[in-house]
Short mmCIF file of C-alpha atoms in Angstrom, two decimals:
data_model
loop_
_atom_site.label_atom_id
_atom_site.label_comp_id
_atom_site.label_asym_id
_atom_site.label_seq_id
_atom_site.Cartn_x
_atom_site.Cartn_y
_atom_site.Cartn_z
CA GLU A 8 5.04 24.88 6.06
CA LEU A 9 6.39 28.35 5.28
CA ALA A 10 9.82 27.36 6.55
CA ARG A 11 9.78 24.24 4.35
CA LEU A 12 9.08 26.40 1.30
CA GLY A 13 12.02 28.69 2.06
CA TYR A 14 10.36 31.59 3.82
CA GLU A 15 11.32 32.98 7.19
CA PRO A 16 10.09 35.89 9.36
CA PRO A 17 12.06 39.15 8.99
CA GLN A 18 14.84 39.52 11.53
CA ALA A 19 15.92 43.14 11.07
CA ALA A 20 13.81 45.65 12.99
CA GLY A 21 12.20 48.27 10.81
CA MET A 22 12.76 46.34 7.54
CA ASP A 23 9.68 46.81 5.37
CA THR A 24 9.35 43.46 3.59
CA GLY A 25 5.64 43.00 3.89
CA GLY A 26 6.17 40.29 6.48
CA LEU A 27 8.43 37.75 4.75
CA THR A 28 11.94 37.38 3.39
CA VAL A 29 13.42 34.59 1.35
CA ARG A 30 16.68 32.91 2.23
CA GLY A 31 19.28 33.41 -0.46
CA ALA A 32 17.11 35.87 -2.41
CA SER A 33 18.89 37.94 -5.04
CA ALA A 34 18.06 41.46 -6.15
CA ASN A 35 15.97 40.07 -9.01
CA THR A 36 13.98 37.64 -6.86
CA VAL A 37 10.23 38.16 -7.07
CA ILE A 38 8.67 37.70 -3.64
CA GLU A 39 4.97 37.19 -3.07
CA LEU A 40 4.39 39.26 0.04
CA VAL A 41 1.97 38.30 2.78
CA PRO A 42 0.86 41.43 4.67
CA ASP A 43 0.44 41.50 8.43
CA PHE A 44 2.46 38.34 9.02
CA ASP A 45 1.48 36.85 12.40
CA ARG A 46 4.75 35.58 13.84
CA SER A 47 3.15 34.11 16.96
CA ALA A 48 0.61 32.13 14.94
CA TYR A 49 3.40 30.90 12.66
CA GLU A 50 5.52 29.72 15.60
CA ALA A 51 2.49 28.06 17.23
CA ALA A 52 1.76 26.15 14.02
CA CYS A 53 5.37 24.98 13.83
CA ALA A 54 5.24 23.84 17.46
CA ARG A 55 2.07 21.82 16.83
CA ARG A 56 3.68 20.17 13.84
CA ARG A 57 6.77 19.19 15.88
CA THR A 58 4.68 17.70 18.69
CA CYS A 59 2.09 15.96 16.50
CA VAL A 60 1.80 12.35 17.68
CA ARG A 61 -0.49 9.79 16.08
CA ASP A 62 -2.68 7.66 18.29
CA PRO A 63 -1.10 4.24 18.86
CA PHE A 64 -2.47 1.26 16.99
CA PRO A 65 -4.98 -0.58 19.24
CA GLU A 66 -2.98 -3.27 21.06
CA ALA A 67 -5.91 -5.70 21.11
CA LEU A 68 -6.01 -5.79 17.31
CA LEU A 69 -2.38 -6.89 17.13
CA HIS A 70 -3.24 -10.22 18.76
CA PRO A 71 -6.42 -11.47 17.09
CA PRO A 72 -7.86 -14.82 18.14
CA GLY A 73 -7.53 -18.02 16.18
CA LEU A 74 -5.26 -18.88 13.29
CA VAL A 75 -4.52 -15.29 12.28
CA GLY A 76 -3.28 -14.45 15.78
CA GLU A 77 -1.16 -17.60 16.00
CA VAL A 78 0.56 -16.85 12.69
CA VAL A 79 1.04 -13.18 13.63
CA ASP A 80 2.77 -14.16 16.88
CA TRP A 81 4.87 -16.75 15.04
CA VAL A 82 6.08 -14.22 12.47
CA ASN A 83 6.85 -11.57 15.09
CA SER A 84 8.77 -14.04 17.29
CA SER A 85 11.58 -14.32 14.73
CA ALA A 86 11.80 -10.66 13.72
CA ILE A 87 15.01 -8.76 14.43
CA GLN A 88 13.05 -5.53 14.15
CA ALA A 89 9.42 -6.36 14.84
CA GLN A 90 6.71 -4.57 12.89
CA PRO A 91 3.51 -5.99 14.42
CA VAL A 92 1.15 -3.69 12.51
CA LEU A 93 2.67 -4.63 9.16
CA THR A 94 2.71 -8.29 10.17
CA LEU A 95 -1.02 -8.14 10.89
CA GLY A 96 -1.70 -6.81 7.39
CA ALA A 97 0.48 -9.44 5.75
CA VAL A 98 -1.04 -12.34 7.68
CA ALA A 99 -4.62 -11.12 7.23
CA ALA A 100 -4.12 -10.85 3.46
CA THR A 101 -2.49 -14.29 3.27
CA ILE A 102 -5.08 -16.12 5.37
CA GLY A 103 -7.78 -14.24 3.49
CA ALA A 104 -6.50 -15.65 0.21
CA LEU A 105 -6.33 -19.19 1.61
CA LEU A 106 -9.94 -18.97 2.82
CA GLY A 107 -11.22 -17.43 -0.39
CA GLN A 108 -14.23 -19.22 -1.94
CA LEU A 109 -14.72 -21.01 1.39
CA LEU A 110 -16.13 -18.34 3.71
CA ARG A 111 -18.46 -15.39 3.45
CA THR A 112 -20.46 -13.19 5.80
CA ASP A 113 -24.25 -13.07 5.88
CA THR A 114 -23.97 -9.93 3.72
CA ASP A 115 -21.82 -11.83 1.19
CA LEU A 116 -18.53 -10.14 2.04
CA ARG A 117 -15.50 -12.27 1.17
CA THR A 118 -12.02 -12.63 2.63
CA ASN A 119 -10.03 -10.83 -0.08
CA LEU A 120 -8.04 -7.97 1.46
CA TYR A 121 -5.82 -5.29 -0.07
CA CYS A 122 -3.11 -4.14 2.39
CA VAL A 123 -0.02 -1.95 2.01
CA GLY A 124 2.87 -1.97 4.49
CA ILE A 125 4.57 1.45 4.46
CA GLY A 126 7.95 1.86 6.16
CA GLU A 127 11.41 3.26 5.65
CA THR A 128 14.20 1.16 4.15
CA GLY A 129 15.63 -1.26 6.72
CA CYS A 130 12.67 -1.06 9.12
CA GLY A 131 11.87 -4.77 8.81
CA LYS A 132 8.80 -4.55 6.58
CA ASN A 133 9.91 -7.49 4.41
CA HIS A 134 10.18 -9.98 7.27
CA ALA A 135 6.52 -11.02 7.22
CA ARG A 136 6.59 -11.68 3.48
CA THR A 137 9.66 -13.91 3.78
CA ARG A 138 8.29 -15.92 6.71
CA LEU A 139 4.85 -16.40 5.18
CA GLN A 140 6.31 -17.51 1.87
CA GLY A 141 8.43 -20.11 3.67
CA LEU A 142 5.53 -21.26 5.83
CA LEU A 143 3.18 -21.85 2.93
CA ARG A 144 5.85 -23.73 1.01
CA GLN A 145 6.43 -25.98 4.00
CA VAL A 146 2.76 -26.98 4.05
CA GLU A 147 2.59 -27.24 0.24
CA LEU A 148 0.48 -24.11 -0.20
CA GLY A 149 3.15 -22.00 -1.88
CA LYS A 150 1.07 -21.79 -5.05
CA HIS A 151 -1.21 -19.34 -3.26
CA ILE A 152 1.51 -16.66 -2.99
CA ALA A 153 2.78 -14.64 -5.95
CA LEU A 154 5.87 -12.45 -5.57
CA TYR A 155 6.23 -11.00 -9.07
CA GLN A 156 6.71 -7.24 -9.32
CA PHE A 157 5.01 -6.01 -12.51
CA PRO A 158 2.74 -8.77 -13.80
CA GLY A 159 0.56 -6.70 -16.10
CA ALA A 160 -3.20 -7.07 -16.35
CA HIS A 161 -3.15 -10.08 -18.68
CA ALA A 162 -0.69 -12.04 -16.54
CA LEU A 163 -2.60 -11.27 -13.35
CA ASN A 164 -5.86 -12.29 -15.00
CA ALA A 165 -4.31 -15.55 -16.24
CA ASN A 166 -2.93 -16.32 -12.78
CA GLN A 167 -6.39 -15.87 -11.29
CA LYS A 168 -7.68 -18.46 -13.74
CA ASP A 169 -4.98 -20.96 -12.73
CA GLN A 170 -5.09 -20.09 -9.02
CA PRO A 171 -8.26 -18.21 -8.02
CA ARG A 172 -7.16 -17.99 -4.37
CA LEU A 173 -4.02 -15.90 -4.59
CA CYS A 174 -2.11 -13.46 -2.37
CA TRP A 175 0.02 -11.12 -4.45
CA MET A 176 2.92 -9.80 -2.32
CA PRO A 177 5.00 -7.34 -4.37
CA ASP A 178 7.94 -5.49 -2.88
CA GLU A 179 8.25 -1.78 -3.77
CA PHE A 180 4.51 -1.54 -4.31
CA GLY A 181 4.87 2.22 -4.71
CA MET A 182 6.82 1.59 -7.91
CA VAL A 183 3.97 -0.63 -9.12
CA LEU A 184 1.59 2.30 -8.62
CA HIS A 185 3.99 4.59 -10.48
CA ALA A 186 4.12 2.12 -13.39
CA ILE A 187 0.33 1.81 -13.50
CA GLY A 188 -0.09 5.59 -13.56
CA ASP A 189 2.71 6.33 -16.04
CA GLU A 190 1.27 7.89 -19.19
CA HIS A 191 3.97 6.08 -21.19
CA ALA A 192 3.20 2.67 -19.68
CA SER A 193 2.18 -0.24 -21.85
CA GLY A 194 -1.49 -0.97 -22.32
CA THR A 195 -1.37 -4.05 -20.12
CA MET A 196 0.19 -2.04 -17.28
CA LYS A 197 -2.40 0.73 -17.58
CA ALA A 198 -5.11 -1.94 -17.46
CA MET A 199 -3.77 -3.16 -14.11
CA LYS A 200 -5.77 -0.52 -12.25
CA SER A 201 -9.14 -1.65 -13.59
CA THR A 202 -8.16 -5.32 -13.29
CA ILE A 203 -7.27 -5.00 -9.60
CA LEU A 204 -10.49 -3.11 -8.87
CA ASP A 205 -12.60 -5.54 -10.91
CA LEU A 206 -11.15 -8.59 -9.17
CA TYR A 207 -11.85 -7.09 -5.76
CA SER A 208 -15.47 -6.41 -6.64
CA ALA A 209 -15.91 -9.80 -8.34
CA SER A 210 -15.10 -11.88 -5.26
CA ALA A 211 -18.81 -12.63 -4.73
CA GLN A 212 -19.71 -13.27 -8.36
CA THR A 213 -18.49 -14.63 -11.69
CA ASP A 214 -16.15 -12.28 -13.53
CA ALA A 215 -15.60 -12.34 -17.27
CA GLY A 216 -11.98 -11.28 -16.91
CA ILE A 217 -10.06 -9.74 -19.80
CA ARG A 218 -11.60 -10.51 -23.18
CA TYR A 219 -9.37 -11.55 -26.08
CA ALA A 220 -9.97 -11.53 -29.83
CA ASP A 221 -9.57 -15.32 -29.84
CA PRO A 222 -12.56 -16.77 -27.94
CA ALA A 223 -10.45 -19.78 -26.98
CA ASN A 224 -8.46 -17.52 -24.65
CA ASN A 225 -11.50 -16.14 -22.86
CA HIS A 226 -12.60 -17.66 -19.58
CA LEU A 227 -14.83 -16.95 -16.63
CA LEU A 228 -13.51 -16.43 -13.10
CA ASP A 229 -15.87 -17.90 -10.52
CA TYR A 230 -15.62 -16.03 -7.21
CA PRO A 231 -11.97 -15.03 -7.64
CA CYS A 232 -10.15 -14.20 -4.40
CA LEU A 233 -7.17 -11.91 -4.90
CA SER A 234 -5.53 -10.51 -1.78
CA ILE A 235 -2.65 -8.05 -1.90
CA TYR A 236 0.08 -7.29 0.60
CA GLY A 237 2.54 -4.80 -0.90
CA THR A 238 5.40 -3.05 0.85
CA THR A 239 6.90 0.30 -0.01
CA THR A 240 8.66 3.34 1.39
CA PRO A 241 6.60 6.44 2.26
CA LYS A 242 8.31 8.67 -0.29
CA VAL A 243 7.73 6.34 -3.24
CA TYR A 244 4.19 5.44 -2.19
CA TYR A 245 2.82 8.91 -1.56
CA SER A 246 4.46 10.36 -4.67
CA ALA A 247 2.54 7.80 -6.74
CA LEU A 248 -0.87 8.93 -5.47
#
């Protein structure tokens, strides 16, 4: 972490720098000194960071039984650069939307899922979206997928009225989060945050939706099922949080 910020251990023997120097520092540079710099601890921390390996995703979860597993395998079979973990999220969100209002657990949990596929540009994260869109259109269920980028709270609310079982699959979802959190965003974009959260919580009840001044435009949403599968790059996504 110190190296990333521009610091490095002193190299010249006998140089009294308090433990740190700064690359490219001028005579007027103000340096915050860290006394008693532990070089061995610093190097050990760097070594741990270089060798840090995440545990692999459980293989058994990548091949679930039933319809979800069949669709996952079908999507992966045509991928030039397979992303089985991202495919699982995309398929689970899509099937969850299709089964909305039809299934529930004994604790009243519904099948609406919010998933984000995070990967670098060109890694193949858009393949699942493309294949699922084509599949649902082939079986005349394309109305259950929405691909728009920045719908705004009112548009999303209206779509839930027209199609209560919907899987929203935006690309560049990190940019959507940036737009929602932008202090200069329009009111309808700022309201997206509460709308998305409200729709998730309302899957087991009737939701009043957004209220308008004209009562004719107000409507109730009975057990709305909104699923989300968004894709984004790590840099854009994490900078929006």
